[in-house]
Coordinates of N, CA and C in Angstrom, one line a residue:
Chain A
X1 N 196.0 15.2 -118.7 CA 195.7 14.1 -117.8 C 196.7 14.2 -116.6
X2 N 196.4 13.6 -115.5 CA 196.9 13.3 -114.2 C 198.4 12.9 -114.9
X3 N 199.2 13.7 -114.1 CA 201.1 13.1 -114.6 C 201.4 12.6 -113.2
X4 N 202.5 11.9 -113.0 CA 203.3 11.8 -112.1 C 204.5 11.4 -112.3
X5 N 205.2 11.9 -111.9 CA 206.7 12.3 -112.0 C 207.8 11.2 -111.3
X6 N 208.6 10.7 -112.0 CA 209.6 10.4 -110.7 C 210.7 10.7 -111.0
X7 N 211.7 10.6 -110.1 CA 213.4 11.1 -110.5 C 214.2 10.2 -109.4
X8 N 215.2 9.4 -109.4 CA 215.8 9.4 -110.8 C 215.4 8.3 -111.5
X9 N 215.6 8.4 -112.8 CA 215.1 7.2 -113.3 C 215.8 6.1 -113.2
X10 N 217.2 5.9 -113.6 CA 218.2 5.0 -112.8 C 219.2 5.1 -111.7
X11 N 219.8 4.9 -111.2 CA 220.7 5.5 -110.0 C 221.7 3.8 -109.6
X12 N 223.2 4.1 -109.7 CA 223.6 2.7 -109.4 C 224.1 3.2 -107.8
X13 N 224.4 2.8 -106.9 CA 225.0 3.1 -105.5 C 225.8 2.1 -104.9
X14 N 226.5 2.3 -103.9 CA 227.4 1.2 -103.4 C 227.0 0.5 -102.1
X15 N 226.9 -0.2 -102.2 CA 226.6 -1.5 -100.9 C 227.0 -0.5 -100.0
X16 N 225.7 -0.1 -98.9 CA 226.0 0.7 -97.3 C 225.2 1.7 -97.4
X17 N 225.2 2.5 -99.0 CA 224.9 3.9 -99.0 C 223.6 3.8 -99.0
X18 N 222.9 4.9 -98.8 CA 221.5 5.4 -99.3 C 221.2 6.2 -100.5
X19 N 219.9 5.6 -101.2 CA 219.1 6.4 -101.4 C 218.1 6.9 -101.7
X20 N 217.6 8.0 -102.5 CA 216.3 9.0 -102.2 C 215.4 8.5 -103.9
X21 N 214.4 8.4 -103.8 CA 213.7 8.6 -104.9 C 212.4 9.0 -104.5
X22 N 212.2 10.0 -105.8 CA 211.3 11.3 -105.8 C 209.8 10.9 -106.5
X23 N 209.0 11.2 -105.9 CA 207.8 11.1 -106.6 C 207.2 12.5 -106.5
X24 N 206.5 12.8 -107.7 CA 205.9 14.4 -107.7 C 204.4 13.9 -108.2
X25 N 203.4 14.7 -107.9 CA 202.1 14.3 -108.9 C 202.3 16.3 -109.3
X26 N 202.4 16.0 -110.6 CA 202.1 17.5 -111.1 C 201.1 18.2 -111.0
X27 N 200.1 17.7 -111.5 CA 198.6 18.6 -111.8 C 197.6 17.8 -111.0
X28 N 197.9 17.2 -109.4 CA 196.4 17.3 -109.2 C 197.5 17.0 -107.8
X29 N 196.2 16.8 -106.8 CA 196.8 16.8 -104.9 C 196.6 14.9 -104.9
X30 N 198.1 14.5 -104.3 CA 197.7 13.1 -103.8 C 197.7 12.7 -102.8
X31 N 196.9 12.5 -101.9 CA 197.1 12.8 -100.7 C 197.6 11.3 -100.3
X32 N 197.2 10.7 -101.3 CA 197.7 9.0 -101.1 C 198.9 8.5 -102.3
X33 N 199.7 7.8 -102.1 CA 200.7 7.5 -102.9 C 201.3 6.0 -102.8
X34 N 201.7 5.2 -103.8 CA 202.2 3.4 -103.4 C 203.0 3.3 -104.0
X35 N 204.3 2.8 -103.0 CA 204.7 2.4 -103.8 C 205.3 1.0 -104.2
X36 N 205.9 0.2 -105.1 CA 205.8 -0.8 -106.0 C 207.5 -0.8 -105.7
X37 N 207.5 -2.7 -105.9 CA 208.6 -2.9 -106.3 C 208.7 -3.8 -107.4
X38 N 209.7 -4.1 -108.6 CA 209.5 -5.0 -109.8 C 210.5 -5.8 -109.8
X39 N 210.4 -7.5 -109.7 CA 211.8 -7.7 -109.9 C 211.8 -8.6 -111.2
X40 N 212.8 -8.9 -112.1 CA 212.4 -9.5 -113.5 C 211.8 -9.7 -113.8
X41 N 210.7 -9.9 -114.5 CA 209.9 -10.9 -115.2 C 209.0 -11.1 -113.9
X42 N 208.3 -10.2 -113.3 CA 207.9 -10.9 -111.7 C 206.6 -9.2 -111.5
X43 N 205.6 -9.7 -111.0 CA 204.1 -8.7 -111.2 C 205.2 -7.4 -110.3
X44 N 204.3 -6.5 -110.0 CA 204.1 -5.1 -109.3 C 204.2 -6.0 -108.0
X45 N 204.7 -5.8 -106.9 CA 204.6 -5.6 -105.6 C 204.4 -4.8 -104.9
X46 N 203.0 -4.1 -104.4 CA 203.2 -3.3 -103.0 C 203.7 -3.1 -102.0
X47 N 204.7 -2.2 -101.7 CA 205.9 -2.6 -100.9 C 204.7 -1.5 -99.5
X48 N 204.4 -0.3 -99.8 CA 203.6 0.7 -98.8 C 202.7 1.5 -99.8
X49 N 202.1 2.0 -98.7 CA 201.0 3.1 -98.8 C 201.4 4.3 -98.1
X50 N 201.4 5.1 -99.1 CA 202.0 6.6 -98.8 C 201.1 7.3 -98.2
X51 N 200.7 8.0 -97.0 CA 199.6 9.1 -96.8 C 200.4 10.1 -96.1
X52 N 200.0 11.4 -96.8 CA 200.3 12.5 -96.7 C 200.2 13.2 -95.2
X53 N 201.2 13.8 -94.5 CA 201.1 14.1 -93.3 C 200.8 12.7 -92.2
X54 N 200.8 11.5 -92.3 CA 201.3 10.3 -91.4 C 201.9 9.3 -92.0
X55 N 202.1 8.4 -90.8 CA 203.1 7.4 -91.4 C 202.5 6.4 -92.4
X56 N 203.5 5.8 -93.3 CA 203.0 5.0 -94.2 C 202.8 3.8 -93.4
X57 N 201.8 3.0 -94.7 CA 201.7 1.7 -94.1 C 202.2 0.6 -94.9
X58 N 203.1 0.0 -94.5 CA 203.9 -1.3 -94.8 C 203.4 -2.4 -95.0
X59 N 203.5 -3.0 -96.4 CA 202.8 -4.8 -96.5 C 203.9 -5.6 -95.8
X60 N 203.1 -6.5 -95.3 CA 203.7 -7.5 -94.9 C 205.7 -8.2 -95.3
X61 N 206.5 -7.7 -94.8 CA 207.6 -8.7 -94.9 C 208.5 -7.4 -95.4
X62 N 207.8 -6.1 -95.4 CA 208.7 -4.9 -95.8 C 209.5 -4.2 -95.0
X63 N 210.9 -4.3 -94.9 CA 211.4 -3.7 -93.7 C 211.0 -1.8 -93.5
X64 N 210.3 -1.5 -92.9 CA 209.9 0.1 -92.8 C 211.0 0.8 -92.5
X65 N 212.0 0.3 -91.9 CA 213.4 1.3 -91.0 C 214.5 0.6 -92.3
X66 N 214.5 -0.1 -93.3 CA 215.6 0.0 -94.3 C 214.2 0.9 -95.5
X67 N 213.3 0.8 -95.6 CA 212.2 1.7 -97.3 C 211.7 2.8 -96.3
X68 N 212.7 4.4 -96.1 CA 211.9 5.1 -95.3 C 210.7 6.0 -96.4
X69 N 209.7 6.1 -96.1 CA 208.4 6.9 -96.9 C 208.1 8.2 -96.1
X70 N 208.4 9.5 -97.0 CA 208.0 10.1 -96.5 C 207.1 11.1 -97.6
X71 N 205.7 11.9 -97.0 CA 205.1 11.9 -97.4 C 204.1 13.4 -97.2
X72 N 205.8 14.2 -97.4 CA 205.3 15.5 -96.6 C 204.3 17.0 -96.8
X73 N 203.9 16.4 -98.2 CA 203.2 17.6 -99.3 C 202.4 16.8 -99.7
X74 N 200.9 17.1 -100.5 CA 200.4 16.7 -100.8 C 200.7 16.2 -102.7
X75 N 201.9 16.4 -102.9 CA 202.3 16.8 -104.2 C 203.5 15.7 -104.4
X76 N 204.1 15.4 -103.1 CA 205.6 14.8 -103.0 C 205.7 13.6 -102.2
X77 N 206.4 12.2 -102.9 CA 206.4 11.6 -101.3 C 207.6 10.7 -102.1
X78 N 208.7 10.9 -101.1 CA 210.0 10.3 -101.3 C 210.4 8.5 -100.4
X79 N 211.0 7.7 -101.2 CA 211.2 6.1 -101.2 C 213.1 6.6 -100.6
X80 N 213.6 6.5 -99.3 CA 214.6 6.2 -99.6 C 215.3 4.9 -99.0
X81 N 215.5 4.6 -99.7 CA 216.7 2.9 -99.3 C 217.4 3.1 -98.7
X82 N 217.6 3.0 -97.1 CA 218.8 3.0 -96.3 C 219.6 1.6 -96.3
X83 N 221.0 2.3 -95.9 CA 222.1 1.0 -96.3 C 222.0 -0.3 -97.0
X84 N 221.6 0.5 -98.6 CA 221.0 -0.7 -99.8 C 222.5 -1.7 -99.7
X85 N 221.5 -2.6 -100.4 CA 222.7 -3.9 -100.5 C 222.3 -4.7 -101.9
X86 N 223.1 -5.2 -102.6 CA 222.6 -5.6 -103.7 C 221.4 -6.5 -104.1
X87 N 220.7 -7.0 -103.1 CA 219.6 -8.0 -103.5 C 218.3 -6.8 -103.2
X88 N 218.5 -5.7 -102.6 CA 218.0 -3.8 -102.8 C 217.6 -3.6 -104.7
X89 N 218.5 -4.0 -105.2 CA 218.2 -3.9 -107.2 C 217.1 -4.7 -107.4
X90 N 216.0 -3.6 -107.7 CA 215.1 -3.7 -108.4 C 214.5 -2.1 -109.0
X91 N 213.3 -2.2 -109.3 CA 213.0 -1.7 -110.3 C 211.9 -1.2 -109.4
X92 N 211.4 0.4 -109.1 CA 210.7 0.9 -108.3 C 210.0 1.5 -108.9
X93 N 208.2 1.6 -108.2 CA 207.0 2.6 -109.0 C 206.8 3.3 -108.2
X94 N 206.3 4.3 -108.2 CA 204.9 4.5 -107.4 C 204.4 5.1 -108.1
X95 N 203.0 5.5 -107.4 CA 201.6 5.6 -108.2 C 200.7 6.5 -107.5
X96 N 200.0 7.2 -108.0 CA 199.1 8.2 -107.4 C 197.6 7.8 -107.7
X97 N 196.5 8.0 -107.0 CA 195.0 7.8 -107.7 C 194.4 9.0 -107.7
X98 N 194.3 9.7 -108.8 CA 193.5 11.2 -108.5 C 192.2 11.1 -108.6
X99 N 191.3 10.2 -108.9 CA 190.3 9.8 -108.8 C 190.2 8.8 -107.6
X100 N 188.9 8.7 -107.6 CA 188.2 7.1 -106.8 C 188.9 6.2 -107.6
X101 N 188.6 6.0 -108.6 CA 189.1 4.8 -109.6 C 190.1 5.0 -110.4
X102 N 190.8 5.7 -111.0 CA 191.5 5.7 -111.7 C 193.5 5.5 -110.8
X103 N 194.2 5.1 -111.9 CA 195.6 5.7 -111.3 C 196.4 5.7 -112.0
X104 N 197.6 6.2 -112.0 CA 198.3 6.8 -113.0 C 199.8 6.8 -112.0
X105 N 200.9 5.8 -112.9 CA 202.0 5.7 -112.2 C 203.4 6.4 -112.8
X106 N 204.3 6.5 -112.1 CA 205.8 6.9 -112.7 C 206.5 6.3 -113.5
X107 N 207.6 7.3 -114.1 CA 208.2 5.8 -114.9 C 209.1 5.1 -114.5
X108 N 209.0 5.5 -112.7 CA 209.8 3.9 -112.5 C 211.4 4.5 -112.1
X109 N 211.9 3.6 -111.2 CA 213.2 4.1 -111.1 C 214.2 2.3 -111.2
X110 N 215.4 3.0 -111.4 CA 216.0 1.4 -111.6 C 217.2 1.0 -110.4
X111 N 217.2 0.9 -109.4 CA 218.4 1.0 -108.8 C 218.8 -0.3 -108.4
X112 N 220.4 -0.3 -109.0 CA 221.1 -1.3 -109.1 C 222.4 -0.9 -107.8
X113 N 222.5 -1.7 -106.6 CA 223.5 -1.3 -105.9 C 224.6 -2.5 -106.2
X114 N 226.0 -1.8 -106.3 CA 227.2 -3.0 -106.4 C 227.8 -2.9 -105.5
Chain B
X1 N 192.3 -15.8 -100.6 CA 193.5 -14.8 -100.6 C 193.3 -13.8 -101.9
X2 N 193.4 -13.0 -102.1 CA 193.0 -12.4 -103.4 C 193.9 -12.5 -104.4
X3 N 193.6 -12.7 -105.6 CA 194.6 -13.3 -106.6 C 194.5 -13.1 -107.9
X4 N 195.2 -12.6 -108.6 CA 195.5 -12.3 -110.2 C 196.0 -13.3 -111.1
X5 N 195.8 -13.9 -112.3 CA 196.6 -15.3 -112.9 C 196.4 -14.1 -114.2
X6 N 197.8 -14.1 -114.9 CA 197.7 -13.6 -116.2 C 197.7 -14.8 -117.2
X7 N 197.9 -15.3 -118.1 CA 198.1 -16.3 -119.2 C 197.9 -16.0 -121.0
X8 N 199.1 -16.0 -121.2 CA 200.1 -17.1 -121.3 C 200.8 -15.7 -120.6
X9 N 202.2 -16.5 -120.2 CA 203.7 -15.7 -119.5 C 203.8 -14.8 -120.7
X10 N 204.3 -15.6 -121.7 CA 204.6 -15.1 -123.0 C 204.0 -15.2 -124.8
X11 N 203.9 -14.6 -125.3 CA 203.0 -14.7 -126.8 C 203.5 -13.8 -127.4
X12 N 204.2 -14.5 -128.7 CA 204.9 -14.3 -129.5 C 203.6 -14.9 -130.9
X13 N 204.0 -13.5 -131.6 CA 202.9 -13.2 -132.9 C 203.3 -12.8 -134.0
X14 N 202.7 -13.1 -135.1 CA 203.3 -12.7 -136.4 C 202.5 -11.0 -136.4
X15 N 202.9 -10.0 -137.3 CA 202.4 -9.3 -137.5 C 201.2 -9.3 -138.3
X16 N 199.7 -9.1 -137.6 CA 198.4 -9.6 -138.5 C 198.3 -10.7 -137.8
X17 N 198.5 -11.3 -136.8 CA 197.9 -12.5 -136.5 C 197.9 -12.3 -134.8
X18 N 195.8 -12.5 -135.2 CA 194.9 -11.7 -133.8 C 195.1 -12.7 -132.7
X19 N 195.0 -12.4 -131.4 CA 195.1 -13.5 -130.5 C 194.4 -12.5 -129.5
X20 N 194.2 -13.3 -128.1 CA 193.7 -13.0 -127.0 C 194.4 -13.2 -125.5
X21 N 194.7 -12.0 -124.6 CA 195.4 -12.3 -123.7 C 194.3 -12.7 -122.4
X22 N 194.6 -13.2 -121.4 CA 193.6 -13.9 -120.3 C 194.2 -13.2 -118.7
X23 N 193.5 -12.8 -118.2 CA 193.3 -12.5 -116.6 C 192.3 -12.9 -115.8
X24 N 192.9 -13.7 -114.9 CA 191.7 -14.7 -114.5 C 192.1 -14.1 -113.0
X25 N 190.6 -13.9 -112.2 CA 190.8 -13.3 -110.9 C 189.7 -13.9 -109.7
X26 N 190.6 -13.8 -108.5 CA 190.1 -14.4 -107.5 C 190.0 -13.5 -106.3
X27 N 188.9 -12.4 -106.3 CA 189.1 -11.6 -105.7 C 187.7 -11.2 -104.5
X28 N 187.9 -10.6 -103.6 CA 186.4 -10.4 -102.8 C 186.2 -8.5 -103.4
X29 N 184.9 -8.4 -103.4 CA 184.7 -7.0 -103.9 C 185.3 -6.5 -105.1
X30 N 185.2 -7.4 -106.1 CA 186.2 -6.2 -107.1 C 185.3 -4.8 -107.3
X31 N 186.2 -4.4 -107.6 CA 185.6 -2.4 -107.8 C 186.1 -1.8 -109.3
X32 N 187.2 -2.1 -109.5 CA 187.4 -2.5 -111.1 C 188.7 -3.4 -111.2
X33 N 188.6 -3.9 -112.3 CA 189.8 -4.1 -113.1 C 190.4 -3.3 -114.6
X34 N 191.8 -3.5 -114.3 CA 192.3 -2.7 -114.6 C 193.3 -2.9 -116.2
X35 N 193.6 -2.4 -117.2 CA 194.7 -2.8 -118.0 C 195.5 -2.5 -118.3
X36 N 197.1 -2.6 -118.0 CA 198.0 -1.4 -118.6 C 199.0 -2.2 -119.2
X37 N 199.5 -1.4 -120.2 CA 200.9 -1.7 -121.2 C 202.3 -1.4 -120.3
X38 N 203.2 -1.9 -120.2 CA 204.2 -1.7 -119.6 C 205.7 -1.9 -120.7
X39 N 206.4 -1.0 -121.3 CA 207.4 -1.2 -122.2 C 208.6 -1.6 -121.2
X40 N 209.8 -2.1 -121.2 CA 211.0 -2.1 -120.6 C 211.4 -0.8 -119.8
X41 N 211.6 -1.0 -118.7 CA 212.5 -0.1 -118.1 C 211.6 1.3 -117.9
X42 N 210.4 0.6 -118.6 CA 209.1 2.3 -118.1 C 207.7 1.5 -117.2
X43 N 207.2 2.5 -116.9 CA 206.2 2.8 -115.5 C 205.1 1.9 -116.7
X44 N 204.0 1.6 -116.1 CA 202.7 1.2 -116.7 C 201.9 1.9 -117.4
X45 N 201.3 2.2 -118.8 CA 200.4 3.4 -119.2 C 199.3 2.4 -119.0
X46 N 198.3 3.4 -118.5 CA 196.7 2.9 -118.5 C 196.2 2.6 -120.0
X47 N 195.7 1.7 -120.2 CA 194.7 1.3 -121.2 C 193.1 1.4 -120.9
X48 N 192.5 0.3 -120.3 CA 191.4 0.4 -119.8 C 190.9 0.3 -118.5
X49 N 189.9 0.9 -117.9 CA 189.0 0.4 -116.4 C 188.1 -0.7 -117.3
X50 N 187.8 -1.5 -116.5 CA 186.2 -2.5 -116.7 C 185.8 -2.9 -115.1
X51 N 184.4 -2.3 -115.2 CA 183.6 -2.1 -113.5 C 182.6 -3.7 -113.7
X52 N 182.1 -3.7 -114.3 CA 181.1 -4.9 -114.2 C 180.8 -5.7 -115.7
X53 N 180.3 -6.7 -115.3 CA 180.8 -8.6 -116.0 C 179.8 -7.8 -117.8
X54 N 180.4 -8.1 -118.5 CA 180.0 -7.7 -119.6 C 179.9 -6.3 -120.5
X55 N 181.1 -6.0 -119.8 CA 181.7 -4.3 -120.3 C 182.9 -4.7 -121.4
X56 N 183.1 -3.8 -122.0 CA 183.6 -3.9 -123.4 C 184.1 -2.2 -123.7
X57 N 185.5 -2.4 -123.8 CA 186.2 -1.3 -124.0 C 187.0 -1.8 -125.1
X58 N 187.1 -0.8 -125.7 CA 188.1 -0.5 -127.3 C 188.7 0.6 -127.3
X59 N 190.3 0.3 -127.8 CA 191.2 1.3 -128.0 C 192.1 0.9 -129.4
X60 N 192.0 1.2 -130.6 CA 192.2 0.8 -131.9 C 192.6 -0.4 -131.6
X61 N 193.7 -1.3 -131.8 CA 193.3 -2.9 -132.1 C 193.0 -3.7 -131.0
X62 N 192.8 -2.8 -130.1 CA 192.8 -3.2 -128.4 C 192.0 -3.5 -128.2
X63 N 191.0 -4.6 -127.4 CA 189.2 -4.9 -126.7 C 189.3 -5.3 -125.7
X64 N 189.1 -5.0 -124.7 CA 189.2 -5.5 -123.3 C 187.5 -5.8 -123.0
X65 N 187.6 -7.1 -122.2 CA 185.9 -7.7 -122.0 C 186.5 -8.3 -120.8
X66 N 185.0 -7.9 -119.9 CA 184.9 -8.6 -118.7 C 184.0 -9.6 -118.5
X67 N 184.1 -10.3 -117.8 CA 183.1 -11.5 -117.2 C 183.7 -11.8 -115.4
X68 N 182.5 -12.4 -114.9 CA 182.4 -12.1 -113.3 C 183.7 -12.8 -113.0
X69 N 184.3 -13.7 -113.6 CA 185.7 -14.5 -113.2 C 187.4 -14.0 -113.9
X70 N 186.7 -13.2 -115.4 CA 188.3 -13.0 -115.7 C 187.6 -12.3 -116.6
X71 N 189.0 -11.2 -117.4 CA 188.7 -10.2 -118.1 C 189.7 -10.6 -119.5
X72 N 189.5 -10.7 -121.0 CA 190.0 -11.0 -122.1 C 190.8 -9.4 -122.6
X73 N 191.9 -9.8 -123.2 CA 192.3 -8.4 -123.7 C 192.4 -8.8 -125.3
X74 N 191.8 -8.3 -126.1 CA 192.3 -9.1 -127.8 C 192.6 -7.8 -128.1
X75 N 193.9 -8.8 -129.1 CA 194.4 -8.0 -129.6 C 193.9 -8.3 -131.4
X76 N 193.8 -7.0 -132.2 CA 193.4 -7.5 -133.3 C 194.4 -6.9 -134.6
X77 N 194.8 -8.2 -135.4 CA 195.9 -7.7 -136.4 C 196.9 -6.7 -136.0
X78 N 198.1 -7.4 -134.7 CA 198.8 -6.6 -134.4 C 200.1 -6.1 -134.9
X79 N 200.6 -5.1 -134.8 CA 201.5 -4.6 -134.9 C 203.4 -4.8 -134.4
X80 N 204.0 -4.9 -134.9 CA 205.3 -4.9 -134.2 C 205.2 -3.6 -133.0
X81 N 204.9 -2.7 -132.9 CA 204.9 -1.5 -131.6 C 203.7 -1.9 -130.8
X82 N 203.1 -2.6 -131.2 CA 202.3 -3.5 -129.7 C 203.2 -4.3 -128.5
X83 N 204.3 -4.8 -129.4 CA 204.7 -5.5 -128.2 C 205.5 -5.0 -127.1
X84 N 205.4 -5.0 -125.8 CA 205.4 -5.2 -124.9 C 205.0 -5.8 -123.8
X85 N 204.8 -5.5 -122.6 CA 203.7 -6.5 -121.8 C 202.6 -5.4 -121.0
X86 N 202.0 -6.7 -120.9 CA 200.7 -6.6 -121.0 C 199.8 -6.6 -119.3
X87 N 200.1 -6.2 -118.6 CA 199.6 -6.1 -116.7 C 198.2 -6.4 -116.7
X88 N 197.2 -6.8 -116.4 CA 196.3 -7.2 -115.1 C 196.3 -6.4 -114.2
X89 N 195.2 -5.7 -113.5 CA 195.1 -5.4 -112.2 C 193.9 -5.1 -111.5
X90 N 193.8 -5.6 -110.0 CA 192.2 -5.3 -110.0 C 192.5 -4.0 -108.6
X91 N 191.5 -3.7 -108.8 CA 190.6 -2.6 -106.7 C 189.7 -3.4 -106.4
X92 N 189.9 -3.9 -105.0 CA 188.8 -4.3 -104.2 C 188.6 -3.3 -103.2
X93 N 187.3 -3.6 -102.6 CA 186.8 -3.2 -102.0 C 186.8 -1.8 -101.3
X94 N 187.8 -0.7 -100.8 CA 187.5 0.5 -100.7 C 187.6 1.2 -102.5
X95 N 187.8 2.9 -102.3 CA 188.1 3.4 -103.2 C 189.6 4.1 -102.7
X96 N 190.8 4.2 -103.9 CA 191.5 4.7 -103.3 C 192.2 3.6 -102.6
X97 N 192.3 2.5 -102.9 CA 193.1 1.3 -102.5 C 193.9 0.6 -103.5
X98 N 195.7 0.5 -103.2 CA 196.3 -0.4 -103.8 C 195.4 -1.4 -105.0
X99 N 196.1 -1.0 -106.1 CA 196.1 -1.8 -107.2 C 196.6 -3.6 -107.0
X100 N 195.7 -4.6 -107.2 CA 196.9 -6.0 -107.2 C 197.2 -6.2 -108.5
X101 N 197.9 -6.5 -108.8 CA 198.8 -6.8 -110.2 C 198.9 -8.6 -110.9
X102 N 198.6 -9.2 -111.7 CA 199.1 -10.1 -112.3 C 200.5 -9.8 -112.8
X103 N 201.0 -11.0 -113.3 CA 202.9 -11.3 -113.3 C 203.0 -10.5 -114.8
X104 N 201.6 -10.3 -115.7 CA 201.6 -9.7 -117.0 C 201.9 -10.7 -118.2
X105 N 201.8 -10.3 -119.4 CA 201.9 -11.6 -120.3 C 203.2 -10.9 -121.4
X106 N 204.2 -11.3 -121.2 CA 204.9 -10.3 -122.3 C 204.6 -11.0 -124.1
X107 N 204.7 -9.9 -124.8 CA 204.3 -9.9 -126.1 C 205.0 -9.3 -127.2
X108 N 205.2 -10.5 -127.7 CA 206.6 -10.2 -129.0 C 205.8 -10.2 -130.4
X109 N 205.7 -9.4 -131.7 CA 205.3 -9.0 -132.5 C 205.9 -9.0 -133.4
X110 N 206.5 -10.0 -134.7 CA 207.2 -9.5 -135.8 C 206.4 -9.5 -136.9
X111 N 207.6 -9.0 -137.9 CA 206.7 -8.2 -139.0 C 207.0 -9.3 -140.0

């Protein structure tokens, strides 16, 4: 079945720093990619829409210049948090659709900045 | 506005004792809805698609049922390794569009 990859799974960082998280789809082309944010006890949020070779598209209230998306391969599209700050801690997806209908997500990354 | 309601937040069950989880949706165009398990600290696994009002999927104690307003998940004689939670999600209108999500129903199982 359709995999998709993420790395890292957890990652703690210090208030200022950045960072990178990895999405891969192994065995199929995504040319589209989303990603999610989770915070306690609280649904999936759509934070963007990954498309391969242009810019993503941002929901509403998502800063685009602190969640940069890039989206360079049809295989790869990286989340990174510039100058996270601790209310930044939550719990990150994203997800690929290899189908029309179907989707199949990562297992998520956890990053906790102090 | 388009909208997901899961219910209950939380359901706590004896082991063997069947119940039913609720996703109630308010949406223009659905294209499917969706069901996935989500353990702590991991990504969502797919359970089932349901496309139209009277579809019926099964996955051993698992039945997912649709109708034009909300989709049922029962659970039957469950298990302690059932619990975790339980997501909602629908596609509207294109294909290849963001999933929306309910808040999910978490599910505690003792033996």
């Amino acid at each position: 079945g359709a995999v998709v990859s993420q790395h890292p799974s957890r990652v703690i960082c210090k208030s200022g720093t950045s960072v990178k998280i990895e999405c891969r789809s192994l065995d199929f082309q995504a040319t589209t990619m989303f990603w999610y944010r989770q915070f306690p006890k609280q649904s999936l949020m759509l934070m963007a829409t990954s498309n391969e070779g242009s810019k993503a598209t941002y929901e509403q209230g998502v800063e685009k210049d602190k969640f940069l998306i890039n989206h360079a391969s049809l295989t790869l599209s990286t989340l990174t948090v510039t100058s996270a700050h601790p209310e930044d801690s939550s719990f990150y997806i994203c997800s690929a659709s290899p189908t029309a209908r179907g989707y199949t997500f990562g297992s998520g990354t956890r990053l906790t900045v102090v | 506005e388009d909208q997901v309601t899961q219910s209950p937040e939380a359901l706590r069950l004896q082991e063997g004792e069947s119940s039913s989880l609720n996703c109630s949706y308010t949406v223009s165009g659905l294209r499917g809805l969706f069901w996935y398990r989500q353990d702590p600290g991991k990504g969502p696994e797919f359970l089932f698609t349901l496309y139209s009002a009277g579809e019926e999927k099964e996955k051993e104690r698992l039945k997912a049922t649709l109708t034009k307003k909300e989709s049922f998940l029962h659970i039957t004689a469950p298990k302690p390794e059932d619990s975790a939670t339980y997501l909602c999600a629908v596609q509207i209108n294109q294909a290849g569009t963001a999933l929306i999500f309910g808040k999910g129903t978490t599910l505690s199982v003792s033996s």
